[in-house]
Amino acid sequence: MDFSVVVEYFPKLMQGTWVSLQLIALSVVLGGIFALPIALARISKNPLVSGLPFAYIFFFRGTPLLVQIFLVYYGASQFEVVRESFLWPILREPFWCAIIAFTLNTSAYTAEIFRGAIQAIPVGEVEACKVVGMTKVQMYRRILLPRAFGIVLPAYGNEIILMLKGSALASTITILDLTGMARTIIARTYTPIEIFLAAGVIYLAISMVVIAIFKQVEKRQNRYLGPNPVKLPDDV
Amino acid sequence: MSKVPALELNDIHKTFGDAEVLKGISLKAYDGDVISILGSSGSGKSTFLRCINLLENPTKGEILFNGEKLGLEHGKGPDLYPTDMGQLTRMRQQVGFVFQSFNLWPHMTILENVMEGPLNVLKRPKKEVLEYCEHLLNKVGIADKKHMYPSQLSGGQQQRVAIARTLAMDPQVILFDEPTSALDPELVGEVLGVMRGLADEGRTMLIVTHEMNFAKEVSSEVVFLHQGLVEEKGTPQKVFEAPESERCKAFISSTF
Ligand SMILES: Nc1ncnc2c1ncn2[C@@H]1O[C@H](COP(=O)(O)OP(=O)(O)OP(=O)(O)O)[C@@H](O)[C@H]1O
Ligand SMILES: [Mg+2]
C-alpha cells in the first residue's frame, strides 16, 4: 500500500469533506426547523391535522434515502411546470436536490424523535402546567419543549451521525462530496484501499466531533436529571 | 363572611367506560373553609377533586367559582368539556392543586418552579415575583435550596416546594390530593406542618387525606365518600365521634 496518494490528494479530499459538511449542516438545520411543526401536528388529536404528518413520516421513514434522492433529482425534471418555474435553477443543481432530499428525510426522523420526547414527558408534569392555568402555547413554550429538548438530545445526536453517513449517497447524483471525491480520485489513481481508508478516517473524525459536542451539551442540559433520567420509548 | 361560596359543586357525576365512579356529589366551600375528604381506596376522592378543575372531565354536574358558573358542554362522548378555554384557564389560576406525586418541573430550579406561574402566567413584574417567591420558600422552609433541582430534594422537601409553587399564584382555593401519601413516614410531619399553617391563616382548602388526626384537628368540615356518593358529612366532631352511617363508623374505627 502506498499512502503517498493520500498526501498528494489530501487537498481534494478536504474539498470533498467541505461539501459533505455543508450538506449535513444545511439539511440538519433545515430538517430540525421543519421537524418541530411536523411533530406538533403529528401529536394533535384531530385526525385532520395529524393525518398528513403521519403520511409524511411514514413515507420518508419507509423508503430508502437513495430512492428519495433519485425521486427529487430525476423526478423534478420530468415536469414541464418545474422546468419553467423560478425553482428550476435550484432544482437543476444536484447539490440542492441532495439538500432537499436530505432535509425531507431527516425532518421526518427528527419529527418522530421530537414526538417521542414530548410524549415521554410524565403526564403529571403536564397536569402541573394545567393547574396553574397555562395556555397551550405557554405550556409548550415554557415547559414541554425545553423539557423535550433535554430528552431528545441523545437521539438527535444519533440522527446527525446517520445523516453524516447517509450523505455519502449524494455522490450518486454527481456531487463531489467526500465519497464522490474519493471515487474520482480512485478513477485516476487506481488506489481504492488507500483513498477509501482515508475517507473512512475523515468520516470517523467528524462523527467523533459530533459525539463529543453532544456529550457536552447533554451534560449541561441534563444536569438536573439526577438518578432517574427519562428514557425514550424504543420505537423512536 | 360572604354568602356566595368560593367553590360550589353540584351533582358531579363521572363515568369511566361502564363504571360510574361519581354518582352525584355536591359540595360548597366558603372562604376560610377547610374541608377534608375521606373515604376508602377507590371511593372516588381523587376523581372528584380532579373534576373540580377539569383535570378529569365530569359527565354531569355544575361547577361554580365565586358564583360564576363554568361553561360546560357535551362533546362526542359522555364527558363535559369547557365551552370557553379562557374561562377555565382563569379559574385554574385561582384554584391551586397539590398532587400526591409533587409533579415539579425537573428541568427548572426550585426557585424557577415557584416563580413560573406568577411570572409567566400572571405576568407579574419580576422583582416583585422574586421577592414574594423567596418569602414563600422561606415560609415552607426551603429557602436554602432554591438554586437546586427537584431531583436533589427529598420527597417532603419537594412537596413543600410544590405547595409554595401553588401559593405563588395566590389562589383563592387550594385542592390537595393526598399530599403526604407518597412520603416516608418521617417526612409526613413537615408537610402537614406547612398545611396546618395555611389552615391557621384562613386559607380555603379541600384536602383528600388519609391522615385522620390531621383532618380531625384542622377541618371545619369533613366529608366521607363511599362508592361515589357522600355517605356522611359534618363537623369533625360529628363525623369522627358520632357518625350516623355504619360504613363511616367502620372506616373511622379501622383507621384509628
Ligand atoms: N382514568 C381512569 N380510567 C378508568 N378508571 C379510573 C380512572 N381513574 C380512576 N378510575 C377508577 O375510579 C375509581 C375511583 O378512583 P379514585 O382514584 O378517584 O379513588 P380514590 O378514592 O382517590 O382512591 P385512593 O384512596 O386509592 O387514591 C377507581 O375504581 C378507579 O379504578
Ligand atoms: Mg386518590
Short mmCIF file of C-alpha atoms and ligand atoms in Angstrom, two decimals:
data_model
loop_
_atom_site.label_atom_id
_atom_site.label_comp_id
_atom_site.label_asym_id
_atom_site.label_seq_id
_atom_site.Cartn_x
_atom_site.Cartn_y
_atom_site.Cartn_z
CA MET A 1 0.00 0.00 0.00
CA ASP A 2 1.18 3.43 -0.84
CA PHE A 3 -0.22 6.22 1.27
CA SER A 4 1.61 8.92 -0.63
CA VAL A 5 -1.52 9.23 -2.82
CA VAL A 6 -3.43 10.24 0.28
CA VAL A 7 -0.94 13.00 0.93
CA GLU A 8 -0.98 14.07 -2.69
CA TYR A 9 -4.77 14.20 -2.91
CA PHE A 10 -5.36 15.44 0.61
CA PRO A 11 -6.45 18.92 -0.55
CA LYS A 12 -9.02 17.29 -2.85
CA LEU A 13 -10.28 15.12 -0.02
CA MET A 14 -10.64 18.23 2.12
CA GLN A 15 -12.64 19.88 -0.63
CA GLY A 16 -14.98 16.88 -0.62
CA THR A 17 -15.15 16.99 3.16
CA TRP A 18 -16.22 20.61 3.00
CA VAL A 19 -19.04 19.75 0.60
CA SER A 20 -20.15 16.91 2.89
CA LEU A 21 -20.15 19.20 5.90
CA GLN A 22 -22.25 21.72 4.02
CA LEU A 23 -24.73 19.03 3.00
CA ILE A 24 -25.04 17.74 6.54
CA ALA A 25 -25.19 21.09 8.30
CA LEU A 26 -27.76 22.60 5.96
CA SER A 27 -30.06 19.60 5.92
CA VAL A 28 -29.80 19.01 9.66
CA VAL A 29 -30.62 22.64 10.45
CA LEU A 30 -33.44 22.89 7.91
CA GLY A 31 -34.71 19.43 8.87
CA GLY A 32 -34.72 20.39 12.54
CA ILE A 33 -36.72 23.53 11.80
CA PHE A 34 -39.33 21.63 9.78
CA ALA A 35 -39.42 18.77 12.27
CA LEU A 36 -40.93 20.81 15.09
CA PRO A 37 -44.22 21.81 13.41
CA ILE A 38 -44.48 18.33 11.87
CA ALA A 39 -44.09 16.76 15.32
CA LEU A 40 -46.64 19.12 16.89
CA ALA A 41 -49.15 18.43 14.13
CA ARG A 42 -48.49 14.72 14.47
CA ILE A 43 -49.37 14.84 18.19
CA SER A 44 -52.71 16.54 17.54
CA LYS A 45 -55.78 14.53 18.50
CA ASN A 46 -57.57 15.87 15.43
CA PRO A 47 -57.09 13.28 12.64
CA LEU A 48 -57.37 16.03 10.02
CA VAL A 49 -54.28 17.67 11.50
CA SER A 50 -52.29 14.56 12.35
CA GLY A 51 -53.06 12.65 9.14
CA LEU A 52 -50.75 14.48 6.78
CA PRO A 53 -47.66 14.43 9.01
CA PHE A 54 -48.34 10.77 9.69
CA ALA A 55 -48.27 10.00 5.96
CA TYR A 56 -45.19 12.18 5.51
CA ILE A 57 -43.26 10.42 8.25
CA PHE A 58 -44.48 7.03 7.08
CA PHE A 59 -43.23 7.66 3.55
CA PHE A 60 -39.82 9.13 4.40
CA ARG A 61 -39.02 6.56 7.06
CA GLY A 62 -40.30 3.69 4.97
CA THR A 63 -38.42 4.28 1.73
CA PRO A 64 -34.65 4.24 1.08
CA LEU A 65 -32.88 7.57 1.15
CA LEU A 66 -31.32 6.75 -2.22
CA VAL A 67 -34.77 6.39 -3.78
CA GLN A 68 -35.76 9.75 -2.31
CA ILE A 69 -32.65 11.40 -3.77
CA PHE A 70 -33.37 9.93 -7.21
CA LEU A 71 -37.00 10.99 -6.98
CA VAL A 72 -36.03 14.59 -6.37
CA TYR A 73 -33.12 14.65 -8.81
CA TYR A 74 -34.63 12.76 -11.75
CA GLY A 75 -38.26 13.30 -10.83
CA ALA A 76 -38.33 17.07 -10.73
CA SER A 77 -37.10 17.50 -14.29
CA GLN A 78 -39.96 15.34 -15.59
CA PHE A 79 -42.44 18.11 -15.09
CA GLU A 80 -42.79 20.96 -17.52
CA VAL A 81 -44.11 23.20 -14.73
CA VAL A 82 -40.99 22.61 -12.69
CA ARG A 83 -38.65 23.28 -15.60
CA GLU A 84 -40.37 26.53 -16.36
CA SER A 85 -40.76 27.70 -12.78
CA PHE A 86 -38.42 30.02 -10.92
CA LEU A 87 -37.34 26.97 -8.90
CA TRP A 88 -35.65 25.33 -11.86
CA PRO A 89 -32.24 26.97 -11.34
CA ILE A 90 -32.25 25.35 -7.91
CA LEU A 91 -33.78 22.00 -8.82
CA ARG A 92 -31.30 21.66 -11.69
CA GLU A 93 -28.41 21.66 -9.26
CA PRO A 94 -27.54 18.23 -7.83
CA PHE A 95 -26.33 19.92 -4.63
CA TRP A 96 -29.74 21.45 -3.93
CA CYS A 97 -31.54 18.27 -4.90
CA ALA A 98 -29.50 16.45 -2.29
CA ILE A 99 -30.24 19.14 0.29
CA ILE A 100 -33.96 18.83 -0.43
CA ALA A 101 -33.97 15.05 -0.20
CA PHE A 102 -31.84 15.02 2.96
CA THR A 103 -33.94 17.72 4.61
CA LEU A 104 -37.20 15.93 3.90
CA ASN A 105 -35.73 12.67 5.13
CA THR A 106 -34.14 13.93 8.31
CA SER A 107 -37.14 16.12 9.18
CA ALA A 108 -39.33 13.01 9.16
CA TYR A 109 -36.98 11.14 11.51
CA THR A 110 -36.42 14.16 13.72
CA ALA A 111 -40.16 14.85 13.95
CA GLU A 112 -40.62 11.32 15.19
CA ILE A 113 -37.86 11.84 17.76
CA PHE A 114 -39.49 15.08 18.95
CA ARG A 115 -42.87 13.43 19.17
CA GLY A 116 -41.44 10.60 21.25
CA ALA A 117 -39.74 13.08 23.56
CA ILE A 118 -42.82 15.24 24.08
CA GLN A 119 -44.93 12.18 24.78
CA ALA A 120 -42.29 10.80 27.16
CA ILE A 121 -42.83 13.76 29.49
CA PRO A 122 -44.62 12.38 32.56
CA VAL A 123 -48.29 13.28 32.50
CA GLY A 124 -48.06 14.76 35.99
CA GLU A 125 -45.73 17.49 34.76
CA VAL A 126 -48.25 18.39 32.08
CA GLU A 127 -51.03 18.47 34.66
CA ALA A 128 -48.89 20.76 36.79
CA CYS A 129 -48.95 23.19 33.84
CA LYS A 130 -52.71 22.93 33.51
CA VAL A 131 -53.44 23.60 37.16
CA VAL A 132 -51.57 26.89 37.18
CA GLY A 133 -53.74 27.94 34.27
CA MET A 134 -51.21 27.91 31.48
CA THR A 135 -52.49 28.23 27.95
CA LYS A 136 -51.42 25.58 25.45
CA VAL A 137 -48.86 27.95 23.97
CA GLN A 138 -47.37 28.82 27.37
CA MET A 139 -47.27 25.14 28.24
CA TYR A 140 -45.28 24.20 25.15
CA ARG A 141 -43.02 27.22 25.16
CA ARG A 142 -42.17 27.25 28.85
CA ILE A 143 -42.27 23.60 29.88
CA LEU A 144 -42.84 20.95 27.26
CA LEU A 145 -40.40 22.00 24.54
CA PRO A 146 -37.46 22.82 26.85
CA ARG A 147 -38.13 19.57 28.66
CA ALA A 148 -38.39 17.62 25.41
CA PHE A 149 -35.18 19.19 24.19
CA GLY A 150 -33.29 17.62 27.07
CA ILE A 151 -34.88 14.24 26.46
CA VAL A 152 -34.26 14.40 22.72
CA LEU A 153 -30.56 15.15 22.71
CA PRO A 154 -29.06 11.65 22.59
CA ALA A 155 -31.44 10.50 19.86
CA TYR A 156 -30.90 13.71 17.92
CA GLY A 157 -27.12 13.35 18.02
CA ASN A 158 -27.61 9.87 16.68
CA GLU A 159 -29.74 11.19 13.83
CA ILE A 160 -26.97 13.60 12.84
CA ILE A 161 -24.50 10.71 12.68
CA LEU A 162 -26.93 8.78 10.50
CA MET A 163 -27.25 11.83 8.25
CA LEU A 164 -23.48 12.06 8.04
CA LYS A 165 -23.30 8.51 6.79
CA GLY A 166 -26.32 8.94 4.53
CA SER A 167 -24.72 11.98 2.93
CA ALA A 168 -22.35 9.66 1.06
CA LEU A 169 -25.30 8.87 -1.20
CA ALA A 170 -25.01 12.39 -2.62
CA SER A 171 -22.14 11.06 -4.70
CA THR A 172 -24.67 9.06 -6.76
CA ILE A 173 -26.01 12.24 -8.33
CA THR A 174 -22.59 13.57 -9.39
CA ILE A 175 -21.91 15.57 -6.23
CA LEU A 176 -18.26 15.68 -5.24
CA ASP A 177 -18.76 15.21 -1.54
CA LEU A 178 -16.16 13.25 0.40
CA THR A 179 -17.28 9.94 -1.10
CA GLY A 180 -17.76 11.40 -4.58
CA MET A 181 -14.33 12.98 -4.46
CA ALA A 182 -12.77 9.75 -3.27
CA ARG A 183 -14.29 7.91 -6.21
CA THR A 184 -12.99 10.46 -8.73
CA ILE A 185 -9.51 10.26 -7.25
CA ILE A 186 -9.60 6.48 -7.40
CA ALA A 187 -10.69 6.55 -11.03
CA ARG A 188 -7.47 8.37 -11.72
CA THR A 189 -5.04 6.60 -9.35
CA TYR A 190 -6.46 3.07 -9.00
CA THR A 191 -5.75 3.09 -5.26
CA PRO A 192 -9.17 2.30 -3.79
CA ILE A 193 -7.93 0.90 -0.47
CA GLU A 194 -5.77 3.87 0.46
CA ILE A 195 -8.26 6.54 -0.57
CA PHE A 196 -11.36 4.87 0.89
CA LEU A 197 -9.45 4.23 4.12
CA ALA A 198 -8.57 7.91 4.25
CA ALA A 199 -12.20 8.88 3.57
CA GLY A 200 -13.35 6.48 6.29
CA VAL A 201 -10.96 8.04 8.78
CA ILE A 202 -12.27 11.52 7.93
CA TYR A 203 -15.90 10.39 8.39
CA LEU A 204 -14.91 8.85 11.71
CA ALA A 205 -13.23 12.07 12.83
CA ILE A 206 -16.36 14.10 12.04
CA SER A 207 -18.51 11.58 13.93
CA MET A 208 -16.25 11.86 16.94
CA VAL A 209 -16.52 15.63 16.94
CA VAL A 210 -20.33 15.45 16.71
CA ILE A 211 -20.48 12.91 19.54
CA ALA A 212 -18.17 14.99 21.72
CA ILE A 213 -20.24 18.12 21.18
CA PHE A 214 -23.44 16.30 22.06
CA LYS A 215 -21.87 14.80 25.18
CA GLN A 216 -21.06 18.30 26.37
CA VAL A 217 -24.46 19.78 25.56
CA GLU A 218 -26.17 16.80 27.15
CA LYS A 219 -24.18 17.18 30.31
CA ARG A 220 -25.10 20.83 30.56
CA GLN A 221 -28.70 20.33 29.59
CA ASN A 222 -29.43 17.32 31.73
CA ARG A 223 -27.56 18.22 34.88
CA TYR A 224 -30.93 18.33 36.62
CA LEU A 225 -31.95 14.80 35.85
CA GLY A 226 -30.37 13.20 38.86
CA PRO A 227 -30.51 9.44 39.23
CA ASN A 228 -33.58 8.76 37.08
CA PRO A 229 -33.26 10.29 33.63
CA VAL A 230 -36.29 9.88 31.41
CA LYS A 231 -35.82 7.19 28.80
CA LEU A 232 -37.14 7.49 25.28
CA PRO A 233 -39.58 4.82 24.17
CA ASP A 234 -37.92 2.19 21.99
CA ASP A 235 -39.80 2.90 18.77
CA VAL A 236 -38.19 6.29 18.28
CA MET B 1 -68.41 36.21 55.54
CA SER B 2 -69.75 36.40 52.02
CA LYS B 3 -72.84 34.44 51.19
CA VAL B 4 -71.55 33.22 47.84
CA PRO B 5 -69.43 30.07 48.16
CA ALA B 6 -65.91 30.36 46.80
CA LEU B 7 -66.46 26.99 45.24
CA GLU B 8 -69.70 25.18 44.61
CA LEU B 9 -70.04 21.75 43.06
CA ASN B 10 -73.48 20.48 42.14
CA ASP B 11 -74.33 16.89 41.39
CA ILE B 12 -70.96 15.90 39.92
CA HIS B 13 -71.05 12.62 38.03
CA LYS B 14 -68.21 10.79 36.36
CA THR B 15 -68.14 7.53 34.47
CA PHE B 16 -65.10 5.75 33.08
CA GLY B 17 -66.42 3.46 30.39
CA ASP B 18 -69.12 1.44 32.13
CA ALA B 19 -68.01 2.27 35.66
CA GLU B 20 -69.86 5.08 37.37
CA VAL B 21 -67.22 6.38 39.74
CA LEU B 22 -69.00 9.54 40.93
CA LYS B 23 -72.75 9.31 41.34
CA GLY B 24 -73.72 12.88 42.10
CA ILE B 25 -71.57 14.73 44.61
CA SER B 26 -72.38 18.23 45.77
CA LEU B 27 -70.26 20.42 47.98
CA LYS B 28 -69.89 24.06 48.93
CA ALA B 29 -66.71 25.68 50.18
CA TYR B 30 -66.93 29.18 51.65
CA ASP B 31 -63.91 31.37 52.18
CA GLY B 32 -61.86 30.05 55.07
CA ASP B 33 -63.35 26.55 54.99
CA VAL B 34 -61.03 23.61 55.37
CA ILE B 35 -62.86 20.58 54.08
CA SER B 36 -61.35 17.14 54.41
CA ILE B 37 -62.49 14.41 52.08
CA LEU B 38 -62.16 10.90 53.43
CA GLY B 39 -63.05 7.51 52.06
CA SER B 40 -61.59 4.11 51.36
CA SER B 41 -59.45 3.47 48.33
CA GLY B 42 -61.42 3.62 45.11
CA SER B 43 -64.29 5.61 46.58
CA GLY B 44 -63.70 8.41 44.06
CA LYS B 45 -61.91 11.05 46.15
CA SER B 46 -59.18 11.83 43.61
CA THR B 47 -61.59 11.71 40.71
CA PHE B 48 -63.88 14.19 42.45
CA LEU B 49 -61.04 16.57 43.25
CA ARG B 50 -59.71 16.34 39.69
CA CYS B 51 -63.15 17.08 38.26
CA ILE B 52 -63.22 20.42 40.08
CA ASN B 53 -60.59 22.00 37.82
CA LEU B 54 -61.26 19.69 34.90
CA LEU B 55 -58.13 17.56 35.07
CA GLU B 56 -60.85 14.97 34.68
CA ASN B 57 -63.92 15.79 32.63
CA PRO B 58 -67.12 15.17 34.58
CA THR B 59 -70.03 13.55 32.75
CA LYS B 60 -72.66 15.66 34.51
CA GLY B 61 -72.87 18.45 37.03
CA GLU B 62 -72.17 22.11 37.67
CA ILE B 63 -69.05 23.88 38.84
CA LEU B 64 -69.31 27.43 40.19
CA PHE B 65 -66.42 29.61 41.22
CA ASN B 66 -67.44 32.66 43.27
CA GLY B 67 -70.91 32.21 41.87
CA GLU B 68 -69.70 32.21 38.26
CA LYS B 69 -70.75 29.05 36.51
CA LEU B 70 -68.11 27.27 34.47
CA GLY B 71 -69.46 26.77 30.97
CA LEU B 72 -69.61 23.08 30.09
CA GLU B 73 -70.93 21.29 27.07
CA HIS B 74 -71.06 17.76 25.77
CA GLY B 75 -68.54 16.68 23.18
CA LYS B 76 -68.55 13.41 21.28
CA GLY B 77 -68.52 11.06 24.25
CA PRO B 78 -70.28 11.28 27.60
CA ASP B 79 -67.80 13.80 29.02
CA LEU B 80 -68.37 17.50 29.51
CA TYR B 81 -65.86 19.93 28.03
CA PRO B 82 -65.33 23.62 28.74
CA THR B 83 -67.19 25.92 26.35
CA ASP B 84 -64.62 28.64 26.89
CA MET B 85 -61.00 27.65 27.48
CA GLY B 86 -60.27 31.21 28.63
CA GLN B 87 -62.77 30.95 31.44
CA LEU B 88 -61.33 27.62 32.58
CA THR B 89 -57.80 28.99 32.44
CA ARG B 90 -58.81 31.98 34.57
CA MET B 91 -60.46 29.71 37.08
CA ARG B 92 -57.48 27.39 37.23
CA GLN B 93 -55.24 30.34 38.01
CA GLN B 94 -57.28 30.90 41.16
CA VAL B 95 -57.70 27.30 42.23
CA GLY B 96 -54.43 25.69 43.27
CA PHE B 97 -53.80 21.96 43.11
CA VAL B 98 -51.21 19.98 45.03
CA PHE B 99 -50.52 16.48 43.73
CA GLN B 100 -49.67 13.32 45.59
CA SER B 101 -46.56 12.98 43.41
CA PHE B 102 -45.47 16.67 43.62
CA ASN B 103 -45.00 16.99 39.83
CA LEU B 104 -42.35 19.67 39.97
CA TRP B 105 -40.77 20.54 36.62
CA PRO B 106 -37.43 18.74 36.81
CA HIS B 107 -35.54 20.97 34.38
CA MET B 108 -36.11 24.09 36.47
CA THR B 109 -34.57 25.03 39.79
CA ILE B 110 -36.72 25.23 42.89
CA LEU B 111 -36.96 28.99 42.61
CA GLU B 112 -37.80 28.81 38.90
CA ASN B 113 -40.53 26.28 39.62
CA VAL B 114 -42.13 28.60 42.14
CA MET B 115 -41.73 31.74 40.01
CA GLU B 116 -43.04 30.22 36.80
CA GLY B 117 -46.74 30.79 37.46
CA PRO B 118 -46.78 34.39 38.69
CA LEU B 119 -44.06 35.46 36.26
CA ASN B 120 -45.12 33.84 33.01
CA VAL B 121 -48.78 33.06 33.52
CA LEU B 122 -49.91 36.04 35.58
CA LYS B 123 -47.20 38.26 34.02
CA ARG B 124 -46.35 39.99 37.29
CA PRO B 125 -43.18 42.09 37.42
CA LYS B 126 -40.06 40.03 38.01
CA LYS B 127 -38.72 41.86 41.01
CA GLU B 128 -41.98 41.58 42.90
CA VAL B 129 -42.32 37.89 41.98
CA LEU B 130 -38.79 37.10 43.09
CA GLU B 131 -39.32 38.75 46.43
CA TYR B 132 -42.64 37.02 47.02
CA CYS B 133 -41.36 33.59 45.97
CA GLU B 134 -38.32 33.84 48.19
CA HIS B 135 -40.65 34.73 51.03
CA LEU B 136 -42.78 31.67 50.25
CA LEU B 137 -39.77 29.34 50.11
CA ASN B 138 -38.74 30.74 53.43
CA LYS B 139 -42.17 30.02 54.81
CA VAL B 140 -42.08 26.37 53.74
CA GLY B 141 -38.51 26.09 55.00
CA ILE B 142 -36.68 25.51 51.70
CA ALA B 143 -35.02 28.89 51.20
CA ASP B 144 -31.51 27.44 51.34
CA LYS B 145 -32.24 25.04 48.47
CA LYS B 146 -33.69 27.50 46.00
CA HIS B 147 -31.00 27.01 43.38
CA MET B 148 -31.13 23.22 43.48
CA TYR B 149 -33.10 21.00 41.14
CA PRO B 150 -36.10 18.93 42.30
CA SER B 151 -34.22 15.65 41.88
CA GLN B 152 -31.78 16.81 44.55
CA LEU B 153 -34.50 17.19 47.20
CA SER B 154 -36.25 14.68 49.45
CA GLY B 155 -39.92 13.92 48.87
CA GLY B 156 -41.02 16.05 51.79
CA GLN B 157 -38.96 18.97 50.55
CA GLN B 158 -40.33 18.56 47.02
CA GLN B 159 -43.87 18.58 48.34
CA ARG B 160 -43.20 21.75 50.30
CA VAL B 161 -41.85 23.34 47.13
CA ALA B 162 -44.98 22.20 45.30
CA ILE B 163 -47.08 23.90 47.96
CA ALA B 164 -45.02 27.08 47.58
CA ARG B 165 -45.48 26.89 43.82
CA THR B 166 -49.22 26.72 44.34
CA LEU B 167 -49.22 29.59 46.85
CA ALA B 168 -47.21 31.73 44.44
CA MET B 169 -50.33 32.01 42.28
CA ASP B 170 -52.20 33.46 45.25
CA PRO B 171 -55.09 31.06 44.75
CA GLN B 172 -58.39 31.61 46.45
CA VAL B 173 -58.91 27.87 46.95
CA ILE B 174 -56.32 25.09 47.17
CA LEU B 175 -57.07 21.45 46.41
CA PHE B 176 -54.79 18.80 47.93
CA ASP B 177 -54.86 15.21 46.68
CA GLU B 178 -53.24 13.04 49.34
CA PRO B 179 -50.24 15.34 49.63
CA THR B 180 -48.44 13.09 52.11
CA SER B 181 -49.24 9.62 50.77
CA ALA B 182 -46.08 9.33 48.66
CA LEU B 183 -43.83 10.30 51.57
CA ASP B 184 -41.82 8.25 54.01
CA PRO B 185 -43.48 8.37 57.43
CA GLU B 186 -40.78 10.58 58.94
CA LEU B 187 -41.35 13.22 56.22
CA VAL B 188 -45.13 13.44 56.60
CA GLY B 189 -44.97 15.77 59.60
CA GLU B 190 -43.08 18.56 57.85
CA VAL B 191 -45.67 18.78 55.08
CA LEU B 192 -48.63 18.59 57.44
CA GLY B 193 -46.99 21.34 59.47
CA VAL B 194 -46.95 23.63 56.44
CA MET B 195 -50.58 22.80 55.67
CA ARG B 196 -51.61 23.42 59.25
CA GLY B 197 -50.05 26.86 58.95
CA LEU B 198 -52.13 27.55 55.85
CA ALA B 199 -55.30 26.48 57.62
CA ASP B 200 -54.48 28.82 60.50
CA GLU B 201 -54.03 31.66 58.01
CA GLY B 202 -57.62 31.15 56.93
CA ARG B 203 -56.89 29.64 53.52
CA THR B 204 -59.73 27.86 51.80
CA MET B 205 -58.73 24.26 51.24
CA LEU B 206 -60.16 20.94 50.10
CA ILE B 207 -57.98 18.11 51.29
CA VAL B 208 -58.16 14.47 50.31
CA THR B 209 -56.22 12.67 53.01
CA HIS B 210 -55.72 9.52 54.98
CA GLU B 211 -54.21 11.45 57.90
CA MET B 212 -57.09 11.16 60.30
CA ASN B 213 -55.64 13.10 63.22
CA PHE B 214 -54.72 15.96 60.93
CA ALA B 215 -58.19 16.00 59.37
CA LYS B 216 -59.80 15.97 62.79
CA GLU B 217 -57.73 18.89 64.02
CA VAL B 218 -57.73 21.31 61.09
CA SER B 219 -61.02 20.71 59.28
CA SER B 220 -64.07 22.87 59.53
CA GLU B 221 -65.99 20.16 57.73
CA VAL B 222 -65.39 16.50 56.92
CA VAL B 223 -66.91 14.63 54.00
CA PHE B 224 -66.87 10.86 53.83
CA LEU B 225 -67.25 9.35 50.37
CA HIS B 226 -68.36 5.84 49.66
CA GLN B 227 -68.66 4.39 46.17
CA GLY B 228 -69.02 7.76 44.52
CA LEU B 229 -71.55 9.24 46.93
CA VAL B 230 -71.36 11.41 50.04
CA GLU B 231 -72.10 8.93 52.79
CA GLU B 232 -71.60 11.27 55.73
CA LYS B 233 -70.70 14.88 56.23
CA GLY B 234 -70.47 17.36 59.06
CA THR B 235 -68.15 18.83 61.62
CA PRO B 236 -65.13 16.75 62.58
CA GLN B 237 -66.71 16.12 65.97
CA LYS B 238 -69.80 14.66 64.36
CA VAL B 239 -68.07 12.57 61.70
CA PHE B 240 -65.31 11.26 63.92
CA GLU B 241 -67.17 10.81 67.16
CA ALA B 242 -70.80 10.24 66.28
CA PRO B 243 -71.14 9.18 62.64
CA GLU B 244 -74.63 8.20 61.57
CA SER B 245 -73.56 5.86 58.83
CA GLU B 246 -72.36 2.39 59.77
CA ARG B 247 -69.82 2.41 56.96
CA CYS B 248 -68.36 5.68 58.10
CA LYS B 249 -68.21 4.36 61.66
CA ALA B 250 -66.39 1.25 60.48
CA PHE B 251 -63.98 3.30 58.37
CA ILE B 252 -63.17 5.68 61.22
CA SER B 253 -62.64 2.92 63.74
CA SER B 254 -60.44 0.97 61.33
CA THR B 255 -58.10 3.90 60.85
CA PHE B 256 -57.54 4.93 64.46
N1 LIG C 1 -58.59 7.22 34.22
C1 LIG C 1 -59.36 6.24 34.74
N2 LIG C 1 -59.88 5.29 33.92
C2 LIG C 1 -60.66 4.32 34.43
N3 LIG C 1 -60.97 4.19 35.72
C3 LIG C 1 -60.49 5.10 36.58
C4 LIG C 1 -59.66 6.17 36.13
N4 LIG C 1 -59.32 6.92 37.21
C5 LIG C 1 -59.92 6.33 38.26
N5 LIG C 1 -60.62 5.24 37.89
C6 LIG C 1 -61.41 4.38 38.80
O1 LIG C 1 -62.26 5.18 39.54
C7 LIG C 1 -62.40 4.71 40.85
C8 LIG C 1 -62.11 5.83 41.83
O2 LIG C 1 -60.75 6.21 41.72
P1 LIG C 1 -60.11 7.37 42.57
O3 LIG C 1 -58.70 7.47 42.15
O4 LIG C 1 -60.94 8.57 42.47
O5 LIG C 1 -60.20 6.77 44.03
P2 LIG C 1 -59.63 7.36 45.38
O6 LIG C 1 -60.78 7.48 46.30
O7 LIG C 1 -58.83 8.57 45.11
O8 LIG C 1 -58.70 6.17 45.88
P3 LIG C 1 -57.27 6.21 46.58
O9 LIG C 1 -57.52 6.43 48.04
O10 LIG C 1 -56.73 4.87 46.31
O11 LIG C 1 -56.48 7.30 45.94
C9 LIG C 1 -61.44 3.54 40.99
O12 LIG C 1 -62.20 2.35 40.91
C10 LIG C 1 -60.55 3.67 39.81
O13 LIG C 1 -60.16 2.41 39.35
MG MG C 2 -56.70 9.04 45.16
#
